[in-house]
Amino acid sequence: MSLVPVTIVTGLPCSGKTSLIRQLIQHQNGERIVWIAMSFESTVTPTDVDLRVLSGEEQVVDIDNGELRCQVRGDLLRAVRTLQTQRAQGVLQFDRVIIETSGLAEPAPVVQTFFADEAICDQYRLDAVITVLNAEQAMEQLDAHHEAQDQVGFADRIVLTRNDTITAGASRALHGRLKRMNPRARLLSSDSHLVMAQQLLDIRGFTLNGVLDIDAGGLIDAENARDGDVTSFVFRTQQAFDKQRVEDFFSSMLLVYADRLIRYKGVVTVAGAAQPVVIQGVHRLMGTDADDDWKKGAPRDNRILFIGRNMPQEVIVQGLSDCLIAPGATEATPRPAAIKKGSTMQPPFRRVT
């Protein structure tokens, strides 16, 4: 049974999340889609999940001649496990899952659900995080709510609603700020519904294809970022990494700075390996996986994008640089570790597919 793609749609209240999801469903040519609308008493623990199975015509799918419109109590983990059990038993058939978070929810707990549980990883494929912003209110909301900034930091795509109601100057300022926060998230307008559906589903933001589209122009200049803003930078090199040193560096870095790192991802060369290594991370949860061999003759262009708040950029850049192998050498030159380990605990290294 193939993995079920999952799209997370997040955004502050009145941003247009629900309308966007309806548009996506209407243009999916009859696909059976589970739409999970989550309500939160806090920004961490989901208390209510409204689960609906919808067809491309946005109708409730008939199961045994009856409507399926059930209220699932408990957390998201229980909900997706229940869905998969029903699918395996033939009780419920669906092709895709769309999760709508509550307005002030931080995306991290939802994303981590699809990293941290082995059974979920074996059944579902986290495709992308879509963040919806009301362009009229976006600047004020980004200033006032750290949740809005985290939603931007997690995004693979950012959809701007009411973008046609602001001035050209305001639009440029907003686009510039969003690009400093998350340079790889493509900015889209909600004007064209058909184009939107094609650009928001099956984009594989958590696989190799989603890594290679990182802006590789070097380190992102964040000097103009506002105080407290989520920012980003890219580490780029064509040198290979020493496997043990880079593993040790990431382990120690995450022990100290995981809470500052919203999302990080990249593709790197490890000395002695024919395949590139794909890195994906959300806070303390990090996964690595080997992909197909590098193309013959192609430059081994290593890129790692870091998105977070108050990140120790100089420490990370220096630490990664210390893990590189000089041209012609067989191992990295021993240097003092950039970060002193605070305990023997190691972050989980999980397969990302």
PDB file of C-alpha atoms in Angstrom, residues 13-319:
ATOM      1  CA  PRO A  13      -7.309  33.384  12.073  1.00  0.00           C
ATOM      2  CA  CYS A  14      -9.026  34.977   9.059  1.00  0.00           C
ATOM      3  CA  SER A  15      -6.033  34.314   6.830  1.00  0.00           C
ATOM      4  CA  GLY A  16      -8.093  32.215   4.420  1.00  0.00           C
ATOM      5  CA  LYS A  17      -7.003  28.650   5.297  1.00  0.00           C
ATOM      6  CA  THR A  18     -10.459  27.087   5.056  1.00  0.00           C
ATOM      7  CA  SER A  19     -11.248  28.749   1.722  1.00  0.00           C
ATOM      8  CA  LEU A  20      -7.919  27.598   0.322  1.00  0.00           C
ATOM      9  CA  ILE A  21      -8.537  23.992   1.381  1.00  0.00           C
ATOM     10  CA  ARG A  22     -11.973  24.027  -0.253  1.00  0.00           C
ATOM     11  CA  GLN A  23     -10.380  25.252  -3.472  1.00  0.00           C
ATOM     12  CA  LEU A  24      -7.749  22.512  -3.355  1.00  0.00           C
ATOM     13  CA  ILE A  25     -10.378  19.826  -2.847  1.00  0.00           C
ATOM     14  CA  GLN A  26     -12.560  21.133  -5.666  1.00  0.00           C
ATOM     15  CA  HIS A  27      -9.695  20.907  -8.152  1.00  0.00           C
ATOM     16  CA  GLN A  28      -8.431  17.434  -7.292  1.00  0.00           C
ATOM     17  CA  ASN A  29     -10.536  15.547  -9.844  1.00  0.00           C
ATOM     18  CA  GLY A  30     -12.516  13.390  -7.474  1.00  0.00           C
ATOM     19  CA  GLU A  31      -9.675  12.374  -5.156  1.00  0.00           C
ATOM     20  CA  ARG A  32     -10.901  11.183  -1.775  1.00  0.00           C
ATOM     21  CA  ILE A  33      -9.366  13.581   0.707  1.00  0.00           C
ATOM     22  CA  VAL A  34      -9.431  13.468   4.499  1.00  0.00           C
ATOM     23  CA  TRP A  35      -9.683  16.996   5.861  1.00  0.00           C
ATOM     24  CA  ILE A  36      -8.665  17.207   9.520  1.00  0.00           C
ATOM     25  CA  ALA A  37      -9.551  20.526  11.142  1.00  0.00           C
ATOM     26  CA  MET A  38      -7.819  20.917  14.487  1.00  0.00           C
ATOM     27  CA  SER A  39      -8.871  23.032  17.461  1.00  0.00           C
ATOM     28  CA  PHE A  40      -6.444  23.871  20.244  1.00  0.00           C
ATOM     29  CA  GLU A  41      -6.908  24.934  23.833  1.00  0.00           C
ATOM     30  CA  SER A  42      -3.235  25.809  23.731  1.00  0.00           C
ATOM     31  CA  THR A  43      -0.680  26.083  20.979  1.00  0.00           C
ATOM     32  CA  VAL A  44       0.706  22.639  21.797  1.00  0.00           C
ATOM     33  CA  THR A  45      -2.011  20.113  22.595  1.00  0.00           C
ATOM     34  CA  PRO A  46      -4.838  19.419  20.139  1.00  0.00           C
ATOM     35  CA  THR A  47      -8.114  18.732  21.924  1.00  0.00           C
ATOM     36  CA  ASP A  48     -10.593  18.323  19.078  1.00  0.00           C
ATOM     37  CA  VAL A  49     -10.178  16.965  15.595  1.00  0.00           C
ATOM     38  CA  ASP A  50     -13.031  17.364  13.112  1.00  0.00           C
ATOM     39  CA  LEU A  51     -12.484  14.659  10.533  1.00  0.00           C
ATOM     40  CA  ARG A  52     -14.250  14.721   7.191  1.00  0.00           C
ATOM     41  CA  VAL A  53     -13.680  12.672   4.082  1.00  0.00           C
ATOM     42  CA  LEU A  54     -14.414  14.755   1.003  1.00  0.00           C
ATOM     43  CA  SER A  55     -14.449  14.113  -2.696  1.00  0.00           C
ATOM     44  CA  GLY A  56     -13.337  16.539  -5.392  1.00  0.00           C
ATOM     45  CA  GLU A  57     -16.855  17.972  -5.426  1.00  0.00           C
ATOM     46  CA  GLU A  58     -16.535  18.760  -1.711  1.00  0.00           C
ATOM     47  CA  GLN A  59     -19.217  16.301  -0.690  1.00  0.00           C
ATOM     48  CA  VAL A  60     -19.054  13.863   2.189  1.00  0.00           C
ATOM     49  CA  VAL A  61     -18.109  10.430   0.893  1.00  0.00           C
ATOM     50  CA  ASP A  62     -20.783   7.783   1.418  1.00  0.00           C
ATOM     51  CA  ILE A  63     -19.588   4.765   3.379  1.00  0.00           C
ATOM     52  CA  ASP A  64     -22.088   1.883   3.484  1.00  0.00           C
ATOM     53  CA  ASN A  65     -24.793   4.288   2.299  1.00  0.00           C
ATOM     54  CA  GLY A  66     -24.230   6.575   5.242  1.00  0.00           C
ATOM     55  CA  GLU A  67     -22.441   9.851   5.771  1.00  0.00           C
ATOM     56  CA  LEU A  68     -19.079   9.787   7.427  1.00  0.00           C
ATOM     57  CA  ARG A  69     -18.801  12.910   9.552  1.00  0.00           C
ATOM     58  CA  CYS A  70     -17.288  11.886  12.854  1.00  0.00           C
ATOM     59  CA  GLN A  71     -15.739  13.812  15.696  1.00  0.00           C
ATOM     60  CA  VAL A  72     -12.453  12.329  16.781  1.00  0.00           C
ATOM     61  CA  ARG A  73     -11.390  13.108  20.359  1.00  0.00           C
ATOM     62  CA  GLY A  74      -7.766  13.046  21.329  1.00  0.00           C
ATOM     63  CA  ASP A  75      -4.578  14.060  19.629  1.00  0.00           C
ATOM     64  CA  LEU A  76      -3.523  14.019  16.013  1.00  0.00           C
ATOM     65  CA  LEU A  77      -1.484  10.861  16.480  1.00  0.00           C
ATOM     66  CA  ARG A  78      -4.546   8.906  17.503  1.00  0.00           C
ATOM     67  CA  ALA A  79      -6.527  10.366  14.613  1.00  0.00           C
ATOM     68  CA  VAL A  80      -4.057   9.391  11.894  1.00  0.00           C
ATOM     69  CA  ARG A  81      -3.569   5.935  13.402  1.00  0.00           C
ATOM     70  CA  THR A  82      -7.330   5.414  13.384  1.00  0.00           C
ATOM     71  CA  LEU A  83      -7.526   6.544   9.775  1.00  0.00           C
ATOM     72  CA  GLN A  84      -4.842   4.123   8.687  1.00  0.00           C
ATOM     73  CA  THR A  85      -6.444   1.206  10.557  1.00  0.00           C
ATOM     74  CA  GLN A  86      -9.763   1.892   8.851  1.00  0.00           C
ATOM     75  CA  ARG A  87      -8.031   2.163   5.490  1.00  0.00           C
ATOM     76  CA  ALA A  88      -6.178  -1.128   5.977  1.00  0.00           C
ATOM     77  CA  GLN A  89      -9.424  -2.864   6.957  1.00  0.00           C
ATOM     78  CA  GLY A  90     -11.246  -1.507   3.916  1.00  0.00           C
ATOM     79  CA  VAL A  91     -13.683   0.472   6.054  1.00  0.00           C
ATOM     80  CA  LEU A  92     -12.484   3.800   4.709  1.00  0.00           C
ATOM     81  CA  GLN A  93     -10.787   4.692   1.436  1.00  0.00           C
ATOM     82  CA  PHE A  94      -8.894   7.934   0.891  1.00  0.00           C
ATOM     83  CA  ASP A  95      -6.023   9.188  -1.250  1.00  0.00           C
ATOM     84  CA  ARG A  96      -4.724  12.200   0.632  1.00  0.00           C
ATOM     85  CA  VAL A  97      -4.826  13.964   4.020  1.00  0.00           C
ATOM     86  CA  ILE A  98      -4.997  17.743   4.527  1.00  0.00           C
ATOM     87  CA  ILE A  99      -4.542  19.008   8.075  1.00  0.00           C
ATOM     88  CA  GLU A 100      -5.805  22.483   8.960  1.00  0.00           C
ATOM     89  CA  THR A 101      -4.220  23.796  12.144  1.00  0.00           C
ATOM     90  CA  SER A 102      -5.887  26.284  14.432  1.00  0.00           C
ATOM     91  CA  GLY A 103      -4.988  29.932  13.946  1.00  0.00           C
ATOM     92  CA  LEU A 104      -2.445  30.468  16.718  1.00  0.00           C
ATOM     93  CA  ALA A 105      -1.009  26.961  16.572  1.00  0.00           C
ATOM     94  CA  GLU A 106       2.706  26.445  16.172  1.00  0.00           C
ATOM     95  CA  PRO A 107       3.346  23.957  13.351  1.00  0.00           C
ATOM     96  CA  ALA A 108       6.123  22.067  15.163  1.00  0.00           C
ATOM     97  CA  PRO A 109       3.983  19.514  17.082  1.00  0.00           C
ATOM     98  CA  VAL A 110       2.024  18.648  13.933  1.00  0.00           C
ATOM     99  CA  VAL A 111       5.148  18.284  11.784  1.00  0.00           C
ATOM    100  CA  GLN A 112       6.931  16.246  14.462  1.00  0.00           C
ATOM    101  CA  THR A 113       4.076  13.741  14.473  1.00  0.00           C
ATOM    102  CA  PHE A 114       5.268  12.592  11.049  1.00  0.00           C
ATOM    103  CA  PHE A 115       8.924  12.417  12.101  1.00  0.00           C
ATOM    104  CA  ALA A 116       8.768  10.828  15.532  1.00  0.00           C
ATOM    105  CA  ASP A 117       6.470   7.816  15.201  1.00  0.00           C
ATOM    106  CA  GLU A 118       7.725   4.802  13.236  1.00  0.00           C
ATOM    107  CA  ALA A 119       4.245   3.469  12.451  1.00  0.00           C
ATOM    108  CA  ILE A 120       3.158   6.844  11.089  1.00  0.00           C
ATOM    109  CA  CYS A 121       6.335   7.166   8.983  1.00  0.00           C
ATOM    110  CA  ASP A 122       5.593   3.766   7.440  1.00  0.00           C
ATOM    111  CA  GLN A 123       2.090   4.792   6.348  1.00  0.00           C
ATOM    112  CA  TYR A 124       2.144   8.546   5.653  1.00  0.00           C
ATOM    113  CA  ARG A 125       4.410  10.847   3.655  1.00  0.00           C
ATOM    114  CA  LEU A 126       4.578  14.422   4.896  1.00  0.00           C
ATOM    115  CA  ASP A 127       4.447  16.356   1.639  1.00  0.00           C
ATOM    116  CA  ALA A 128       4.565  20.027   2.597  1.00  0.00           C
ATOM    117  CA  VAL A 129       3.639  22.805   4.983  1.00  0.00           C
ATOM    118  CA  ILE A 130       1.499  25.541   3.411  1.00  0.00           C
ATOM    119  CA  THR A 131       1.269  28.847   5.275  1.00  0.00           C
ATOM    120  CA  VAL A 132      -1.544  31.281   4.456  1.00  0.00           C
ATOM    121  CA  LEU A 133      -1.117  35.005   5.166  1.00  0.00           C
ATOM    122  CA  ASN A 134      -3.561  37.876   4.806  1.00  0.00           C
ATOM    123  CA  ALA A 135      -1.367  40.427   3.014  1.00  0.00           C
ATOM    124  CA  GLU A 136      -3.281  43.370   4.511  1.00  0.00           C
ATOM    125  CA  GLN A 137      -2.490  42.259   8.067  1.00  0.00           C
ATOM    126  CA  ALA A 138       0.700  40.260   7.585  1.00  0.00           C
ATOM    127  CA  MET A 139       3.251  42.852   8.720  1.00  0.00           C
ATOM    128  CA  GLU A 140       1.374  43.612  11.935  1.00  0.00           C
ATOM    129  CA  GLN A 141       0.751  39.930  12.619  1.00  0.00           C
ATOM    130  CA  LEU A 142       4.405  39.028  12.098  1.00  0.00           C
ATOM    131  CA  ASP A 143       5.358  41.755  14.582  1.00  0.00           C
ATOM    132  CA  ALA A 144       2.750  40.741  17.160  1.00  0.00           C
ATOM    133  CA  HIS A 145       2.689  36.916  17.028  1.00  0.00           C
ATOM    134  CA  HIS A 146       5.719  34.662  17.161  1.00  0.00           C
ATOM    135  CA  GLU A 147       3.393  31.872  15.995  1.00  0.00           C
ATOM    136  CA  ALA A 148       2.979  33.694  12.670  1.00  0.00           C
ATOM    137  CA  GLN A 149       6.744  33.834  12.260  1.00  0.00           C
ATOM    138  CA  ASP A 150       7.103  30.143  13.080  1.00  0.00           C
ATOM    139  CA  GLN A 151       4.423  29.358  10.504  1.00  0.00           C
ATOM    140  CA  VAL A 152       6.461  31.225   7.889  1.00  0.00           C
ATOM    141  CA  GLY A 153       9.652  29.474   8.997  1.00  0.00           C
ATOM    142  CA  PHE A 154       8.108  26.031   8.531  1.00  0.00           C
ATOM    143  CA  ALA A 155       6.548  26.783   5.145  1.00  0.00           C
ATOM    144  CA  ASP A 156       7.345  25.121   1.840  1.00  0.00           C
ATOM    145  CA  ARG A 157       4.853  27.463   0.174  1.00  0.00           C
ATOM    146  CA  ILE A 158       3.424  30.779   1.386  1.00  0.00           C
ATOM    147  CA  VAL A 159       0.033  31.787  -0.001  1.00  0.00           C
ATOM    148  CA  LEU A 160      -0.839  35.482   0.187  1.00  0.00           C
ATOM    149  CA  THR A 161      -4.526  36.327   0.269  1.00  0.00           C
ATOM    150  CA  ARG A 162      -5.867  39.843  -0.384  1.00  0.00           C
ATOM    151  CA  ASN A 163      -2.534  40.674  -1.992  1.00  0.00           C
ATOM    152  CA  ASP A 164      -4.332  42.866  -4.541  1.00  0.00           C
ATOM    153  CA  THR A 165      -5.579  45.214  -1.813  1.00  0.00           C
ATOM    154  CA  ILE A 166      -2.160  46.563  -0.742  1.00  0.00           C
ATOM    155  CA  THR A 167       0.124  49.004  -2.516  1.00  0.00           C
ATOM    156  CA  ALA A 168       3.036  47.910  -4.676  1.00  0.00           C
ATOM    157  CA  GLY A 169       5.466  49.297  -2.089  1.00  0.00           C
ATOM    158  CA  ALA A 170       3.815  47.421   0.758  1.00  0.00           C
ATOM    159  CA  SER A 171       3.850  44.253  -1.330  1.00  0.00           C
ATOM    160  CA  ARG A 172       7.589  44.579  -2.018  1.00  0.00           C
ATOM    161  CA  ALA A 173       8.311  45.148   1.669  1.00  0.00           C
ATOM    162  CA  LEU A 174       6.282  42.094   2.669  1.00  0.00           C
ATOM    163  CA  HIS A 175       7.878  39.897   0.017  1.00  0.00           C
ATOM    164  CA  GLY A 176      11.339  41.028   1.089  1.00  0.00           C
ATOM    165  CA  ARG A 177      10.670  40.262   4.735  1.00  0.00           C
ATOM    166  CA  LEU A 178       9.268  36.824   3.964  1.00  0.00           C
ATOM    167  CA  LYS A 179      12.261  35.984   1.772  1.00  0.00           C
ATOM    168  CA  ARG A 180      14.677  36.933   4.548  1.00  0.00           C
ATOM    169  CA  MET A 181      12.766  34.689   6.913  1.00  0.00           C
ATOM    170  CA  ASN A 182      12.437  31.715   4.571  1.00  0.00           C
ATOM    171  CA  PRO A 183      14.243  32.008   1.211  1.00  0.00           C
ATOM    172  CA  ARG A 184      13.136  28.633  -0.169  1.00  0.00           C
ATOM    173  CA  ALA A 185       9.379  29.011   0.420  1.00  0.00           C
ATOM    174  CA  ARG A 186       7.779  29.976  -2.872  1.00  0.00           C
ATOM    175  CA  LEU A 187       5.393  32.939  -2.582  1.00  0.00           C
ATOM    176  CA  LEU A 188       2.044  32.511  -4.318  1.00  0.00           C
ATOM    177  CA  SER A 189      -1.056  34.637  -4.730  1.00  0.00           C
ATOM    178  CA  SER A 190      -4.481  33.091  -4.177  1.00  0.00           C
ATOM    179  CA  ASP A 191      -5.829  34.615  -7.408  1.00  0.00           C
ATOM    180  CA  SER A 192      -5.599  31.523  -9.641  1.00  0.00           C
ATOM    181  CA  HIS A 193      -7.273  28.538  -7.990  1.00  0.00           C
ATOM    182  CA  LEU A 194      -6.228  25.996 -10.612  1.00  0.00           C
ATOM    183  CA  VAL A 195      -2.593  27.038 -10.569  1.00  0.00           C
ATOM    184  CA  MET A 196      -2.710  27.010  -6.788  1.00  0.00           C
ATOM    185  CA  ALA A 197      -3.840  23.389  -6.664  1.00  0.00           C
ATOM    186  CA  GLN A 198      -1.040  22.358  -9.004  1.00  0.00           C
ATOM    187  CA  GLN A 199       1.589  24.214  -6.972  1.00  0.00           C
ATOM    188  CA  LEU A 200       0.546  23.212  -3.468  1.00  0.00           C
ATOM    189  CA  LEU A 201       0.082  19.443  -3.650  1.00  0.00           C
ATOM    190  CA  ASP A 202       2.636  16.719  -4.350  1.00  0.00           C
ATOM    191  CA  ILE A 203       5.580  19.101  -4.098  1.00  0.00           C
ATOM    192  CA  ARG A 204       7.618  16.746  -1.844  1.00  0.00           C
ATOM    193  CA  GLY A 205       8.981  19.451   0.385  1.00  0.00           C
ATOM    194  CA  PHE A 206      10.439  16.879   2.802  1.00  0.00           C
ATOM    195  CA  THR A 207      12.337  14.794   0.228  1.00  0.00           C
ATOM    196  CA  LEU A 208      15.444  15.312  -1.884  1.00  0.00           C
ATOM    197  CA  ASN A 209      13.579  17.338  -4.510  1.00  0.00           C
ATOM    198  CA  GLY A 210      12.520  19.675  -1.740  1.00  0.00           C
ATOM    199  CA  VAL A 211      16.144  20.057  -0.660  1.00  0.00           C
ATOM    200  CA  LEU A 212      17.774  20.776  -3.995  1.00  0.00           C
ATOM    201  CA  ASP A 213      15.681  23.896  -4.598  1.00  0.00           C
ATOM    202  CA  ILE A 214      17.421  25.710  -1.749  1.00  0.00           C
ATOM    203  CA  ASP A 215      18.681  29.134  -2.784  1.00  0.00           C
ATOM    204  CA  ALA A 216      22.379  28.405  -3.068  1.00  0.00           C
ATOM    205  CA  GLY A 217      23.545  31.982  -3.386  1.00  0.00           C
ATOM    206  CA  GLY A 218      25.525  31.760  -0.160  1.00  0.00           C
ATOM    207  CA  LEU A 219      24.751  33.160   3.252  1.00  0.00           C
ATOM    208  CA  ILE A 220      21.556  35.201   3.435  1.00  0.00           C
ATOM    209  CA  ASP A 221      22.127  38.775   4.577  1.00  0.00           C
ATOM    210  CA  ALA A 222      19.770  39.258   7.513  1.00  0.00           C
ATOM    211  CA  GLU A 223      20.980  42.715   8.565  1.00  0.00           C
ATOM    212  CA  ASN A 224      17.637  44.254   7.668  1.00  0.00           C
ATOM    213  CA  ALA A 225      15.660  41.692   9.653  1.00  0.00           C
ATOM    214  CA  ARG A 226      13.514  43.126  12.419  1.00  0.00           C
ATOM    215  CA  ASP A 227      14.388  42.378  16.032  1.00  0.00           C
ATOM    216  CA  GLY A 228      13.049  38.967  17.029  1.00  0.00           C
ATOM    217  CA  ASP A 229      12.331  37.957  13.429  1.00  0.00           C
ATOM    218  CA  VAL A 230      12.774  34.454  12.204  1.00  0.00           C
ATOM    219  CA  THR A 231      15.768  34.554   9.843  1.00  0.00           C
ATOM    220  CA  SER A 232      17.653  32.122   7.632  1.00  0.00           C
ATOM    221  CA  PHE A 233      21.034  31.404   6.130  1.00  0.00           C
ATOM    222  CA  VAL A 234      22.564  28.868   3.752  1.00  0.00           C
ATOM    223  CA  PHE A 235      25.862  27.053   4.304  1.00  0.00           C
ATOM    224  CA  ARG A 236      27.393  26.063   0.962  1.00  0.00           C
ATOM    225  CA  THR A 237      30.574  24.224   0.015  1.00  0.00           C
ATOM    226  CA  GLN A 238      31.928  21.778  -2.567  1.00  0.00           C
ATOM    227  CA  GLN A 239      34.211  20.039  -0.065  1.00  0.00           C
ATOM    228  CA  ALA A 240      33.268  16.710   1.488  1.00  0.00           C
ATOM    229  CA  PHE A 241      32.400  16.277   5.162  1.00  0.00           C
ATOM    230  CA  ASP A 242      34.113  13.923   7.561  1.00  0.00           C
ATOM    231  CA  LYS A 243      31.263  11.598   8.562  1.00  0.00           C
ATOM    232  CA  GLN A 244      32.094  11.208  12.250  1.00  0.00           C
ATOM    233  CA  ARG A 245      32.887  14.869  12.802  1.00  0.00           C
ATOM    234  CA  VAL A 246      29.717  16.169  11.154  1.00  0.00           C
ATOM    235  CA  GLU A 247      27.572  13.660  13.082  1.00  0.00           C
ATOM    236  CA  ASP A 248      29.216  14.750  16.330  1.00  0.00           C
ATOM    237  CA  PHE A 249      28.753  18.398  15.464  1.00  0.00           C
ATOM    238  CA  PHE A 250      25.030  18.057  14.730  1.00  0.00           C
ATOM    239  CA  SER A 251      24.517  15.995  17.888  1.00  0.00           C
ATOM    240  CA  SER A 252      26.180  18.560  20.125  1.00  0.00           C
ATOM    241  CA  MET A 253      24.642  21.536  18.307  1.00  0.00           C
ATOM    242  CA  LEU A 254      21.117  20.191  18.730  1.00  0.00           C
ATOM    243  CA  LEU A 255      21.657  19.581  22.413  1.00  0.00           C
ATOM    244  CA  VAL A 256      22.381  23.270  22.885  1.00  0.00           C
ATOM    245  CA  TYR A 257      20.479  25.112  20.160  1.00  0.00           C
ATOM    246  CA  ALA A 258      17.613  22.872  18.989  1.00  0.00           C
ATOM    247  CA  ASP A 259      14.941  25.201  20.351  1.00  0.00           C
ATOM    248  CA  ARG A 260      16.266  28.056  18.196  1.00  0.00           C
ATOM    249  CA  LEU A 261      16.196  26.006  14.978  1.00  0.00           C
ATOM    250  CA  ILE A 262      12.744  25.893  13.425  1.00  0.00           C
ATOM    251  CA  ARG A 263      13.644  23.889  10.360  1.00  0.00           C
ATOM    252  CA  TYR A 264      16.889  22.895   8.682  1.00  0.00           C
ATOM    253  CA  LYS A 265      17.505  20.827   5.577  1.00  0.00           C
ATOM    254  CA  GLY A 266      20.238  20.143   3.107  1.00  0.00           C
ATOM    255  CA  VAL A 267      22.164  17.767   0.876  1.00  0.00           C
ATOM    256  CA  VAL A 268      25.827  17.030   1.591  1.00  0.00           C
ATOM    257  CA  THR A 269      28.785  14.925   0.450  1.00  0.00           C
ATOM    258  CA  VAL A 270      30.308  12.554   2.996  1.00  0.00           C
ATOM    259  CA  ALA A 271      33.840  11.367   2.307  1.00  0.00           C
ATOM    260  CA  GLY A 272      33.927   7.845   0.897  1.00  0.00           C
ATOM    261  CA  ALA A 273      30.208   7.742   0.013  1.00  0.00           C
ATOM    262  CA  ALA A 274      28.969   7.621  -3.570  1.00  0.00           C
ATOM    263  CA  GLN A 275      25.548   8.976  -2.633  1.00  0.00           C
ATOM    264  CA  PRO A 276      24.610  12.414  -1.330  1.00  0.00           C
ATOM    265  CA  VAL A 277      23.202  12.499   2.181  1.00  0.00           C
ATOM    266  CA  VAL A 278      19.904  14.301   2.690  1.00  0.00           C
ATOM    267  CA  ILE A 279      19.427  16.079   6.030  1.00  0.00           C
ATOM    268  CA  GLN A 280      16.012  17.075   7.379  1.00  0.00           C
ATOM    269  CA  GLY A 281      15.353  18.514  10.812  1.00  0.00           C
ATOM    270  CA  VAL A 282      12.646  20.073  12.973  1.00  0.00           C
ATOM    271  CA  HIS A 283      13.977  21.385  16.272  1.00  0.00           C
ATOM    272  CA  ARG A 284      15.626  18.365  17.972  1.00  0.00           C
ATOM    273  CA  LEU A 285      14.263  15.742  15.580  1.00  0.00           C
ATOM    274  CA  MET A 286      16.674  15.106  12.731  1.00  0.00           C
ATOM    275  CA  GLY A 287      16.652  12.566   9.935  1.00  0.00           C
ATOM    276  CA  THR A 288      19.281  11.534   7.402  1.00  0.00           C
ATOM    277  CA  ASP A 289      19.044   9.392   4.306  1.00  0.00           C
ATOM    278  CA  ALA A 290      21.186   8.480   1.314  1.00  0.00           C
ATOM    279  CA  ASP A 291      19.846   9.249  -2.144  1.00  0.00           C
ATOM    280  CA  ASP A 292      20.888   8.075  -5.626  1.00  0.00           C
ATOM    281  CA  ASP A 293      24.507   8.449  -6.704  1.00  0.00           C
ATOM    282  CA  TRP A 294      25.779  11.878  -7.670  1.00  0.00           C
ATOM    283  CA  LYS A 295      25.518  12.381 -11.416  1.00  0.00           C
ATOM    284  CA  LYS A 296      28.814  11.679 -13.165  1.00  0.00           C
ATOM    285  CA  GLY A 297      30.794  14.863 -13.654  1.00  0.00           C
ATOM    286  CA  ALA A 298      28.303  17.021 -11.772  1.00  0.00           C
ATOM    287  CA  PRO A 299      29.714  19.288  -9.025  1.00  0.00           C
ATOM    288  CA  ARG A 300      29.019  18.032  -5.528  1.00  0.00           C
ATOM    289  CA  ASP A 301      27.311  21.194  -4.387  1.00  0.00           C
ATOM    290  CA  ASN A 302      26.607  20.880  -0.660  1.00  0.00           C
ATOM    291  CA  ARG A 303      23.883  23.144   0.711  1.00  0.00           C
ATOM    292  CA  ILE A 304      22.299  23.308   4.153  1.00  0.00           C
ATOM    293  CA  LEU A 305      19.551  25.826   4.905  1.00  0.00           C
ATOM    294  CA  PHE A 306      18.894  26.856   8.516  1.00  0.00           C
ATOM    295  CA  ILE A 307      15.716  28.701   9.540  1.00  0.00           C
ATOM    296  CA  GLY A 308      15.236  29.847  13.122  1.00  0.00           C
ATOM    297  CA  ARG A 309      15.197  32.616  15.679  1.00  0.00           C
ATOM    298  CA  ASN A 310      18.320  34.012  17.374  1.00  0.00           C
ATOM    299  CA  MET A 311      20.433  31.362  15.668  1.00  0.00           C
ATOM    300  CA  PRO A 312      24.171  31.194  16.480  1.00  0.00           C
ATOM    301  CA  GLN A 313      25.086  31.592  12.814  1.00  0.00           C
ATOM    302  CA  GLU A 314      28.823  32.085  13.345  1.00  0.00           C
ATOM    303  CA  VAL A 315      29.032  29.024  15.593  1.00  0.00           C
ATOM    304  CA  ILE A 316      27.169  26.856  13.094  1.00  0.00           C
ATOM    305  CA  VAL A 317      29.227  28.050  10.117  1.00  0.00           C
ATOM    306  CA  GLN A 318      32.517  27.566  11.967  1.00  0.00           C
ATOM    307  CA  GLY A 319      31.455  24.187  13.289  1.00  0.00           C
TER     308      GLY A 319
END
